[in-house]
Tab-separated table of C-alpha atoms and ligand atoms in Angstrom:
chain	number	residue	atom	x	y	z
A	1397	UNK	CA	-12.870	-22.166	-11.164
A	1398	UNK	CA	-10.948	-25.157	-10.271
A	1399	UNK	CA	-8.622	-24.436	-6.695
A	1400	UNK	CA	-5.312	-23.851	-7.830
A	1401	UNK	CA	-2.478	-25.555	-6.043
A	1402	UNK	CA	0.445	-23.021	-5.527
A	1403	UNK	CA	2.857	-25.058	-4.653
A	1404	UNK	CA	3.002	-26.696	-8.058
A	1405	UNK	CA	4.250	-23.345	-9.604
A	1406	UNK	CA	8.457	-23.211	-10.631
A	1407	UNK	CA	10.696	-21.745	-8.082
A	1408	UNK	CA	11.414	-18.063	-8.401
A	1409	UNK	CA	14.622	-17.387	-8.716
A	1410	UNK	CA	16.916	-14.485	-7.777
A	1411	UNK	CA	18.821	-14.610	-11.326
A	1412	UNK	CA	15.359	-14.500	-13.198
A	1413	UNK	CA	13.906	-11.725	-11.223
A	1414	UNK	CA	17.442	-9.865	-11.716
A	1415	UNK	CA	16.987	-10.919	-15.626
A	1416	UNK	CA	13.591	-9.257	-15.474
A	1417	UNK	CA	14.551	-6.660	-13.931
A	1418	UNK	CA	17.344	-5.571	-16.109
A	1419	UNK	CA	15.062	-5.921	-18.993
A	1420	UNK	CA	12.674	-3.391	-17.448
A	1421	UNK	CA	15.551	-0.985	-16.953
A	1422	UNK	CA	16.615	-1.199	-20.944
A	1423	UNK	CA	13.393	-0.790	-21.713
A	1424	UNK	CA	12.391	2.042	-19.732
A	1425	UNK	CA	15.600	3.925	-20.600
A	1426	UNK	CA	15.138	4.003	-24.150
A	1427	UNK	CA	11.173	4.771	-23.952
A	1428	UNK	CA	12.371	8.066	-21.788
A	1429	UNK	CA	14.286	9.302	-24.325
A	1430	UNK	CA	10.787	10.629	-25.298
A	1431	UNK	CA	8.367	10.697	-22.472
A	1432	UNK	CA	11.134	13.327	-21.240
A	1433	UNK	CA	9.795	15.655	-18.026
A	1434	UNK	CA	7.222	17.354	-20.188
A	1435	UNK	CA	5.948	14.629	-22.242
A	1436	UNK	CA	4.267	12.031	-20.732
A	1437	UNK	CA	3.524	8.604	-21.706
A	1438	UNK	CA	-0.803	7.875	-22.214
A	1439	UNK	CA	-2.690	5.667	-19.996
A	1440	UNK	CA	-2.265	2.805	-21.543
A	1441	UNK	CA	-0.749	1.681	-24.846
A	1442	UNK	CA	-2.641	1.769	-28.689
A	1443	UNK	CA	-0.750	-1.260	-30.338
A	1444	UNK	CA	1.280	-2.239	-27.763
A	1445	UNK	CA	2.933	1.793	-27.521
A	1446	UNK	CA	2.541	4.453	-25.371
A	1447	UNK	CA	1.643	8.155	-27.168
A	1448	UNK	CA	2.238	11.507	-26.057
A	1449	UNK	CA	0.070	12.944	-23.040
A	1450	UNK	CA	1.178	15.771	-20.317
A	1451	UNK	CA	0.614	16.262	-16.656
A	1452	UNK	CA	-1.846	18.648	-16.951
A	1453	UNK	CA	-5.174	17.717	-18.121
A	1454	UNK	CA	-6.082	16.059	-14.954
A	1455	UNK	CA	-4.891	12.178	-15.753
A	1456	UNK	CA	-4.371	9.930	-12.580
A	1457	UNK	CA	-1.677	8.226	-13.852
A	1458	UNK	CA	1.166	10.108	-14.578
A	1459	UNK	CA	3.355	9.494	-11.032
A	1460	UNK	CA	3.344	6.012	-12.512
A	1461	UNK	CA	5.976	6.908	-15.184
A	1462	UNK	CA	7.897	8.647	-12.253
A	1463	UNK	CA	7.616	5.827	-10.000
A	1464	UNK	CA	8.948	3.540	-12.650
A	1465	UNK	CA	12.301	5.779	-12.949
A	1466	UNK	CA	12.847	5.934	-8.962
A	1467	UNK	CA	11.975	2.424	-9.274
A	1468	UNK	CA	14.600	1.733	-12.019
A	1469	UNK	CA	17.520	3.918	-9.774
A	1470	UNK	CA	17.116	2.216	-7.168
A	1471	UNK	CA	17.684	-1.352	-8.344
A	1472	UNK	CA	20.575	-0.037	-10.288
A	1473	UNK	CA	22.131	3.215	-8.752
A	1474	UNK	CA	22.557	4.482	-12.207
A	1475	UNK	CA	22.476	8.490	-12.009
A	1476	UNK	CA	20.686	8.530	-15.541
A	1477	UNK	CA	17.650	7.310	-14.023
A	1478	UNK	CA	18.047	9.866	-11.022
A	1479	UNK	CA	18.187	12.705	-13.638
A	1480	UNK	CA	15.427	11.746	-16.021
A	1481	UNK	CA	12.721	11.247	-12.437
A	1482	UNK	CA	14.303	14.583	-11.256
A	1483	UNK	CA	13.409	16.455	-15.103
A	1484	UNK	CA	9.984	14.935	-14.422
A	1485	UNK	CA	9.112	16.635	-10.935
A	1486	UNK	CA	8.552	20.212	-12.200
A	1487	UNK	CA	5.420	19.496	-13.798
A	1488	UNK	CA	3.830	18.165	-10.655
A	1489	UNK	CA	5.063	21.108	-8.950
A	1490	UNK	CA	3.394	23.084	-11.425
A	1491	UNK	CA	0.437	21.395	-11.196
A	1492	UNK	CA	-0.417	21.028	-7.259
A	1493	UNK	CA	0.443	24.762	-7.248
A	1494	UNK	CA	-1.366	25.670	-9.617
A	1495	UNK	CA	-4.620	23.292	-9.073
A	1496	UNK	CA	-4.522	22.311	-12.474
A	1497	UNK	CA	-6.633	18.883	-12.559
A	1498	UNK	CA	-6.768	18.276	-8.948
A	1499	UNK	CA	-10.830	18.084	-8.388
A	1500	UNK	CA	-10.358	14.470	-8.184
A	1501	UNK	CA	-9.204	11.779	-5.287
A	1502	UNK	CA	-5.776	10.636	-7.171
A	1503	UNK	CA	-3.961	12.463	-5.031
A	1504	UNK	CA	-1.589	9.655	-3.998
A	1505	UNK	CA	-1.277	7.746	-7.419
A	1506	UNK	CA	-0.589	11.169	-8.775
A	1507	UNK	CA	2.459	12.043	-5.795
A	1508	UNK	CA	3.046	9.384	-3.877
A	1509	UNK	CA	5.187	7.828	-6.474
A	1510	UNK	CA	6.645	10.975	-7.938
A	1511	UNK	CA	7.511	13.982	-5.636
A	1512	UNK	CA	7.311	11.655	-1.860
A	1513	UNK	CA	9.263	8.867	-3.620
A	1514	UNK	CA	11.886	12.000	-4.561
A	1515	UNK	CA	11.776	12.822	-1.037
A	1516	UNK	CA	12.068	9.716	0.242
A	1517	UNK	CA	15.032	8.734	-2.079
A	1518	UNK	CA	16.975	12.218	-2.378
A	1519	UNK	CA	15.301	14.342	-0.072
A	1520	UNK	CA	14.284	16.491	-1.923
A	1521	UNK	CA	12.290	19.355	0.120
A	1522	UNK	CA	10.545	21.046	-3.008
A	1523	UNK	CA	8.641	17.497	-4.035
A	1524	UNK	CA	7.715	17.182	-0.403
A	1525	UNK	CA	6.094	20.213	-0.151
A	1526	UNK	CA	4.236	19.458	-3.087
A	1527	UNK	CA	3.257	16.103	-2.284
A	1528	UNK	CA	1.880	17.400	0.741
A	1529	UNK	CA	0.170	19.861	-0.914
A	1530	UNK	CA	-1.316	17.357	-2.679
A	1531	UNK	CA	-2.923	15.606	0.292
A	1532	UNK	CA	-5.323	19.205	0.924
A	1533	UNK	CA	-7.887	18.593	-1.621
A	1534	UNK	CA	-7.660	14.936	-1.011
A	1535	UNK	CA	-8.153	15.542	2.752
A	1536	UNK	CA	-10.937	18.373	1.181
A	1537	UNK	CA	-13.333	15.498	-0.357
A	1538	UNK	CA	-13.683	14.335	3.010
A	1539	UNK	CA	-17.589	13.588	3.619
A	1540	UNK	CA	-18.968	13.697	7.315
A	1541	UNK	CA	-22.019	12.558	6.102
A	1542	UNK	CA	-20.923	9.101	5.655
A	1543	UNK	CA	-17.346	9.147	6.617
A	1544	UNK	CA	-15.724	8.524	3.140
A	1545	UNK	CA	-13.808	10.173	0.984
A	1546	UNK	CA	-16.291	11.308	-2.630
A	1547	UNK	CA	-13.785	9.882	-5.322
A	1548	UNK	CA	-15.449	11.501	-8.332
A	1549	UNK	CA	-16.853	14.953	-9.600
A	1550	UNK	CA	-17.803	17.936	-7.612
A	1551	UNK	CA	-17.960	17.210	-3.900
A	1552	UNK	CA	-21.456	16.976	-2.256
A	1553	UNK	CA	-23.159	16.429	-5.574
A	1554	UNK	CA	-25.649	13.692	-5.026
A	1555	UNK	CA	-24.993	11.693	-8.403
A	1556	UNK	CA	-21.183	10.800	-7.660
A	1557	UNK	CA	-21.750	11.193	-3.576
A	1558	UNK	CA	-19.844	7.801	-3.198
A	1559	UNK	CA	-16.541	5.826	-2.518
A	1560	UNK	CA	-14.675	3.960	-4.868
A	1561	UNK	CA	-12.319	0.856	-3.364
A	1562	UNK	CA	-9.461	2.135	-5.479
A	1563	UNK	CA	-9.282	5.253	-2.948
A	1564	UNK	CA	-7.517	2.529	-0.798
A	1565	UNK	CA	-4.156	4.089	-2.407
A	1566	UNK	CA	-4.922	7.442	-2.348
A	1567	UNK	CA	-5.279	7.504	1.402
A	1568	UNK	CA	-1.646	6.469	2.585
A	1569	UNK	CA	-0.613	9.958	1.562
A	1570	UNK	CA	-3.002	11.333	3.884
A	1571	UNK	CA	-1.291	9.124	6.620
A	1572	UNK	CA	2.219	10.494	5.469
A	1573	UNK	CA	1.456	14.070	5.328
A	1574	UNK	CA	-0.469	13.668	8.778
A	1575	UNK	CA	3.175	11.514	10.336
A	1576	UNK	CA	5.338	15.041	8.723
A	1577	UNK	CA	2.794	18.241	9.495
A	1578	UNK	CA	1.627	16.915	12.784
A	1579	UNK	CA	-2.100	17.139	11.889
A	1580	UNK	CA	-3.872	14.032	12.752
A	1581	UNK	CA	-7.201	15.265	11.414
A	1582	UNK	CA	-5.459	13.680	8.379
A	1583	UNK	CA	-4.498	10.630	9.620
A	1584	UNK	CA	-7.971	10.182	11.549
A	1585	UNK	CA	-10.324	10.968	8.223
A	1586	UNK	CA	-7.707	8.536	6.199
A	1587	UNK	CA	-8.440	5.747	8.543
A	1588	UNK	CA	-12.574	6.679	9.074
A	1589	UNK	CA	-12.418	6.254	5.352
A	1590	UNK	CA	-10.424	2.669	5.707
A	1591	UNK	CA	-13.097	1.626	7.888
A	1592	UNK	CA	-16.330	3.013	5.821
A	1593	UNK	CA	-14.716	1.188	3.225
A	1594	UNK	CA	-14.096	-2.428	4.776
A	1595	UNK	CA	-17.690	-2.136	6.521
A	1596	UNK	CA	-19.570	-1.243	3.149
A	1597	UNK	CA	-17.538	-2.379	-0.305
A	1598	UNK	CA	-17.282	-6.356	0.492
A	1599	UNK	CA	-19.657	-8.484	0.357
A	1600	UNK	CA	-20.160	-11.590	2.546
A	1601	UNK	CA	-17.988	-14.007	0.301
A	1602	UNK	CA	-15.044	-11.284	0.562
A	1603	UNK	CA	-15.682	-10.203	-3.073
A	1604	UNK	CA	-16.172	-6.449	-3.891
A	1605	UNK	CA	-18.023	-4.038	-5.370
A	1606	UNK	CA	-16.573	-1.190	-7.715
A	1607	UNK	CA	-18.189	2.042	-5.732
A	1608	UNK	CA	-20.600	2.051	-3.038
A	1609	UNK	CA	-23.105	5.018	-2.753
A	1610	UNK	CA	-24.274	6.876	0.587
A	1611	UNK	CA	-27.258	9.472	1.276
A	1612	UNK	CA	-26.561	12.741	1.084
A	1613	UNK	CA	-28.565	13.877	3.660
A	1614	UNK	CA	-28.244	10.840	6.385
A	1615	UNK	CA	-25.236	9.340	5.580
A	1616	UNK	CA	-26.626	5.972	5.240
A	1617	UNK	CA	-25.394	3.432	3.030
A	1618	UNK	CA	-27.197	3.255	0.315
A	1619	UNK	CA	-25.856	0.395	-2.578
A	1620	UNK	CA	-23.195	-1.007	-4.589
A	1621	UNK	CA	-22.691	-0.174	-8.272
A	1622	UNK	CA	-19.874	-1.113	-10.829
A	1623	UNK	CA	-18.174	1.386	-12.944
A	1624	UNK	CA	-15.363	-0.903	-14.908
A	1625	UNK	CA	-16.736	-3.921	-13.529
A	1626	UNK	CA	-19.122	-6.436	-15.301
A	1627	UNK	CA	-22.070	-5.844	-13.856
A	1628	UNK	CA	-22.991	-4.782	-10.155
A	1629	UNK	CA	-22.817	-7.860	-8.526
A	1630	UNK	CA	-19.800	-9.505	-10.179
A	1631	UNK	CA	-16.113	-8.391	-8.914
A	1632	UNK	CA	-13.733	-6.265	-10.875
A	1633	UNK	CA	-10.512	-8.016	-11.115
A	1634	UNK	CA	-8.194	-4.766	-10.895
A	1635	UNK	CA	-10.667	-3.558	-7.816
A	1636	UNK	CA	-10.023	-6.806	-6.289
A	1637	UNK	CA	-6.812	-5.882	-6.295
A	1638	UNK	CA	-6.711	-2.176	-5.095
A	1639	UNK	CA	-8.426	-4.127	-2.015
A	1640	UNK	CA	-5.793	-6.406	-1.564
A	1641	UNK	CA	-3.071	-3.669	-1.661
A	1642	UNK	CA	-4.900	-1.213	-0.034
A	1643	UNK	CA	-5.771	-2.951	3.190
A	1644	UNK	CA	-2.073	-3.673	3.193
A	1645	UNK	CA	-1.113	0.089	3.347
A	1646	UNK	CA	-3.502	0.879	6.354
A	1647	UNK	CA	-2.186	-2.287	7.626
A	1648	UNK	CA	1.443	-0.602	7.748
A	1649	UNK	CA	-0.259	2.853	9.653
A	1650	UNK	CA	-2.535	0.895	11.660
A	1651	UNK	CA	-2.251	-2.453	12.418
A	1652	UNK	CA	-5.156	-3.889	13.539
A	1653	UNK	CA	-7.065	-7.550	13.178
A	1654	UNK	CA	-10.141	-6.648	11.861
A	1655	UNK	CA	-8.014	-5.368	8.789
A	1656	UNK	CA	-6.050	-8.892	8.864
A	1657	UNK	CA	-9.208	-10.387	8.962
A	1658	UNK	CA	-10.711	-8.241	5.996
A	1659	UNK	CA	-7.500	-9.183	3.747
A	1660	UNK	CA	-7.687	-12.577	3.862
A	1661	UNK	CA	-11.372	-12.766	2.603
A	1662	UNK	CA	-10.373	-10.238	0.163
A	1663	UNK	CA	-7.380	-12.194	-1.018
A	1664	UNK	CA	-8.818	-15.884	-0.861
A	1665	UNK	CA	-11.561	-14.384	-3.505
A	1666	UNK	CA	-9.188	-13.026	-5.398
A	1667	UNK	CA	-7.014	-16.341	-5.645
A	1668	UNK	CA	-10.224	-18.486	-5.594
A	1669	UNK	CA	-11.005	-16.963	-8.957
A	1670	UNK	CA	-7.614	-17.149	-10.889
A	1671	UNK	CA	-7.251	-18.964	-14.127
A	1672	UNK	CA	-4.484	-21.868	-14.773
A	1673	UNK	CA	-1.984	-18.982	-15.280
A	1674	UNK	CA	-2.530	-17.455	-12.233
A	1675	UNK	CA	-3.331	-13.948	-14.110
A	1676	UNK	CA	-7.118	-13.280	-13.801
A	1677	UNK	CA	-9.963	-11.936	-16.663
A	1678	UNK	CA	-10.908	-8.383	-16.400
A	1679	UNK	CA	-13.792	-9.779	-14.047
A	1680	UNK	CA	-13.283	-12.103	-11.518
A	1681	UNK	CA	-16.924	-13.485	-12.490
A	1682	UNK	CA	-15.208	-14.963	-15.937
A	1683	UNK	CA	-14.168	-18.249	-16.452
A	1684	UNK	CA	-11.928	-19.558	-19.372
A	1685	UNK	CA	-14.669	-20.176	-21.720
A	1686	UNK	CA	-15.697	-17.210	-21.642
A	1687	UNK	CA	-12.852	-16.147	-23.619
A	1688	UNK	CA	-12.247	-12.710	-22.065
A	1689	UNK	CA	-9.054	-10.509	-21.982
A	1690	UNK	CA	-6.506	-10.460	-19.091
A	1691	UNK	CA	-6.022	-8.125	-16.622
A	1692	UNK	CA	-2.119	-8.293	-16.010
A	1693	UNK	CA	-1.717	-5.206	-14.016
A	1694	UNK	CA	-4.505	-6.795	-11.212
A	1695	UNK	CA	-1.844	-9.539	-10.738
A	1696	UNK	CA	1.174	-7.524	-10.363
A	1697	UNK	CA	-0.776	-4.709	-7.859
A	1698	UNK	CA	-1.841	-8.370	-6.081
A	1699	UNK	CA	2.161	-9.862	-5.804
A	1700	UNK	CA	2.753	-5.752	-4.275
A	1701	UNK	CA	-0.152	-6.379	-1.839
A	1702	UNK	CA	0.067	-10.200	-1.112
A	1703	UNK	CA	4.251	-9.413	-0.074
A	1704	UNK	CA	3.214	-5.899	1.709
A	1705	UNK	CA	0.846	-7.847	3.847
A	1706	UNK	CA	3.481	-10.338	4.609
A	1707	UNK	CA	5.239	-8.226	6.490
A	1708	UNK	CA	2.235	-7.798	9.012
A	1709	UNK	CA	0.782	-11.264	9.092
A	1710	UNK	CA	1.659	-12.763	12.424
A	1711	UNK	CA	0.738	-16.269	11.464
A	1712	UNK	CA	4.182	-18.384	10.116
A	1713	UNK	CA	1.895	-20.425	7.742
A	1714	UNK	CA	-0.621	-18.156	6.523
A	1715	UNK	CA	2.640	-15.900	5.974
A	1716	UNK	CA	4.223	-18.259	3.788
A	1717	UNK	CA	1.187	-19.355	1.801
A	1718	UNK	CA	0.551	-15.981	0.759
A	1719	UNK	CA	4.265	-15.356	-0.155
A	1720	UNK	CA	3.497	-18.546	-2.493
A	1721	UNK	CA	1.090	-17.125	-4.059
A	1722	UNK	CA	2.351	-14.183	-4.858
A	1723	UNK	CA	6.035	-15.955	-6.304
A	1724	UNK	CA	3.447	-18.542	-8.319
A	1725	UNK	CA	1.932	-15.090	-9.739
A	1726	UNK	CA	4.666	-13.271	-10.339
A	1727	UNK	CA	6.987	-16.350	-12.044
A	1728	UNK	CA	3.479	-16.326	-14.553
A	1729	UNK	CA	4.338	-12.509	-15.029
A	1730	UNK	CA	7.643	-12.843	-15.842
A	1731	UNK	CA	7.435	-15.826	-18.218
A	1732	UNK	CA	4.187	-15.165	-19.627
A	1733	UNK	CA	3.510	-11.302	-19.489
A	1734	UNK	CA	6.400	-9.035	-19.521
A	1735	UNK	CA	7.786	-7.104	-22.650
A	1736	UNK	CA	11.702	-8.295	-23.331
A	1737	UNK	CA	14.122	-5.853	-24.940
A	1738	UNK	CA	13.188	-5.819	-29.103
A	1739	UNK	CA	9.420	-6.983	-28.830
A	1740	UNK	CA	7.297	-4.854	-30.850
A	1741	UNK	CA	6.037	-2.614	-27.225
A	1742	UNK	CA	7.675	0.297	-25.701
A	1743	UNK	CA	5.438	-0.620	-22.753
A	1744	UNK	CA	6.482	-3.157	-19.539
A	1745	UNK	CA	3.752	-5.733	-19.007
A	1746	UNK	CA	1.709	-6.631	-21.810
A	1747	UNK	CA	-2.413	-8.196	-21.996
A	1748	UNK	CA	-3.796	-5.578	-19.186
A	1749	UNK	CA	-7.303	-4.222	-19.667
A	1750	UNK	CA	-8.156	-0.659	-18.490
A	1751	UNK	CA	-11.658	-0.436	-18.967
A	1752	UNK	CA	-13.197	-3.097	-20.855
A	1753	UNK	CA	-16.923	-1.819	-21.336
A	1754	UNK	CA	-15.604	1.950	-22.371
A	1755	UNK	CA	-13.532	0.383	-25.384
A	1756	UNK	CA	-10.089	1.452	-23.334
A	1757	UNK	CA	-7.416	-0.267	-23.310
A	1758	UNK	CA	-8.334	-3.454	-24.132
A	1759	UNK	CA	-4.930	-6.447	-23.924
A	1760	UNK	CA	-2.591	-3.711	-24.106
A	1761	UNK	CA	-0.125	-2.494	-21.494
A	1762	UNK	CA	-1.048	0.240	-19.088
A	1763	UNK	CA	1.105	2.788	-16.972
A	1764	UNK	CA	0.193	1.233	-13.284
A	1765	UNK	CA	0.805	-2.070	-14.808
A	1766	UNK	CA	4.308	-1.558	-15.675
A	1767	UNK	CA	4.263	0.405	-12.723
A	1768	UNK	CA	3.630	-2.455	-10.244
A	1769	UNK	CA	5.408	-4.916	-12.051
A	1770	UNK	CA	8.375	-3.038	-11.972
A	1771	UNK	CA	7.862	-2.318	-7.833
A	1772	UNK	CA	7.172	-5.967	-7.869
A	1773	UNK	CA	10.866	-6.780	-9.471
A	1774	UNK	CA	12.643	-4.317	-6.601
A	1775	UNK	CA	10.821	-5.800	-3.363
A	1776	UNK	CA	12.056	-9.561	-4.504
A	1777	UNK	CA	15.426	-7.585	-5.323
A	1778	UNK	CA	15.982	-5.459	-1.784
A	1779	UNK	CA	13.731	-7.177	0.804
A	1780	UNK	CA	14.005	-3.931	2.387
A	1781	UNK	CA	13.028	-1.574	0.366
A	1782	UNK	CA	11.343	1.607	1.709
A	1783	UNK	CA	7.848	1.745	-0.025
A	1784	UNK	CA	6.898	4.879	-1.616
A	1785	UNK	CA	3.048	4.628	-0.171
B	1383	LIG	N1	-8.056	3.798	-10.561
B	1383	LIG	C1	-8.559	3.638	-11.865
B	1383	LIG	C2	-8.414	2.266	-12.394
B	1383	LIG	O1	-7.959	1.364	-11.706
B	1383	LIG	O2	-8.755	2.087	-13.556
């Protein structure tokens, strides 16, 4: 791929971002009308619209829907948007307490952005409790052997005894619950995992691989192997991404070089590999005549990542390049990606791709799409804002 020169792209402007913004808020007021506290909105979209799902089946995505709401109040201060995240909390209440499709790692997808964002926002003791609940059987799929947290299926089993890089988000609520109970056997198996994962998952040339398997018995590492990826040795657009971010959010619990060091490779790839519109192919390994679909949502979790990081970068000028890049990626977002008010979508951000080789969610939009978009729109709206991880 041809080096793309970021300082070509259109200035970013504080009127379109508030334009985009206040399209997301229409939008996601009338689509809650439906997806109401019980019903939840699907994965991703079939022909461009969500369909009904619930928070009980053991998804990963549902705190996305939540996180859009406290997103959406936020920027506007409008009590509807309070109301419709508070209707939504009950079911993960429900669901931490009662362990209903928890034998997974999503702990901090699933509550990060749902009952610690309520807590954060309206203090709200209940959805704290539960949120730190929710970091037990995270903390639980802990491996010694190895020092990772198993992402997948029952712990110990040897087939799934691996990490996956998207864990990267799951692990801040391990640092959260460990800054509010006071145990730092949280905090100190979060960041063992950080550091299994920057040691093991990238490859020389800063790309990544999708999940990265250990002996059971030793703890040695053992290989790299794609799950939504292309192939083993090519680099999964969206994981790209979940690196970028993620070393970000250990970044903000524990600064430290080698992680500064780790990002940039991570990031360089990423932006190395970008088509002309600055949104990349499902795989980073594509190239435009390949003809592949998008991955939208890999570029909006990148803008969250590339500005998170900007607030730890001590270099002025690598600072500012990677703000460029994200404002080039994000301008290509707004003009090129996200649903306006009357399109034929009740979704956010249109052309993502969930899993390409599983037939899911091929170019349509997807929950953590919208999801980071929309977080996207409210850090270039309130420099300040208090992030939910
Ligand atoms: N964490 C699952 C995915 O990115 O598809």
């Amino acid at each position: 791929m041809t080096a793309i020169n970021f300082d070509q792209a259109s200035e970013l402007t504080y009127e379109k971002i508030s334009n985009a913004m206040s399209n997301v808020q229409s939008i996601a007021a009338d689509t809650a009308r439906h997806f109401n506290g019980e019903v939840f909105p699907s994965h991703c979209t079939e022909n461009q619209y969500y369909f009904d799902d619930d928070n009980y089946h053991g998804g990963w995505n549902t705190g996305f829907w939540t996180g859009i709401i406290w997103l959406c109040y936020e920027a506007s201060g409008d009590e509807k948007f309070k109301k419709i995240a508070e209707s939504q909390l009950p079911s993960f209440i429900k669901r931490i307490n009662e362990k209903i499709g928890v034998n997974h790692h999503d702990m901090g997808f699933l509550y990060s952005l749902s009952c610690e964002a309520a807590y954060m926002i309206t203090g709200n003791e209940k959805a704290h409790d539960a949120a730190i609940s929710a970091a037990r059987p995270l903390a639980s799929r802990y491996r010694d052997k190895g020092e990772f947290i198993q992402a997948w299926g029952n712990v110990d089993d040897e087939t799934d005894y691996r990490l996956i890089i998207d864990c990267l988000m799951n692990i801040p609520l391990l640092y959260r619950a460990a800054i509010e109970t006071g145990d730092m056997h949280l905090d100190d198996i979060a960041y063992k995992h950080y550091l299994t994962t920057l040691k093991n998952i990238f490859r020389s040339d800063g790309s990544s691989y999708h999940t990265f398997y250990f002996n059971k018995q030793t703890g040695e590492p053992v290989k790299g192997v794609t799950h939504q990826g292309y192939s083993d040795n090519s680099c999964w657009a969206r994981g790209q991404a979940w690196g970028i971010y993620g070393i970000a959010l250990t970044e903000k619990y524990h600064y430290n070089e080698q992680g500064v060091t780790a990002f940039e490779k991570c990031a360089d790839y990423f932006l190395n590999h970008l088509p002309g519109d600055l949104v990349p192919y499902w795989d980073l390994i594509f190239t435009p005549e390949d003809n592949q679909p998008r991955d939208s949502s890999a570029a909006a979790i990148a803008v969250c990542g590339l500005l998170e990081m900007c607030r730890y970068i001590k270099d002025k000028e690598k600072r500012a390049h990677y703000k460029k890049c994200a404002d080039a990626i994000m301008n290509s977002l707004i003009d090129n990606y996200a649903v306006k008010p009357g399109d034929k979508s009740n979704g956010l951000l249109a052309h993502s791709t969930y899993y390409y080789k599983g037939n899911l969610g091929i170019d349509e939009c997807c929950m953590w799409g919208d999801y980071f978009y929309t977080e996207a729109l409210v850090r270039y709206l309130k420099p300040d804002w208090k992030l939910y991880w």
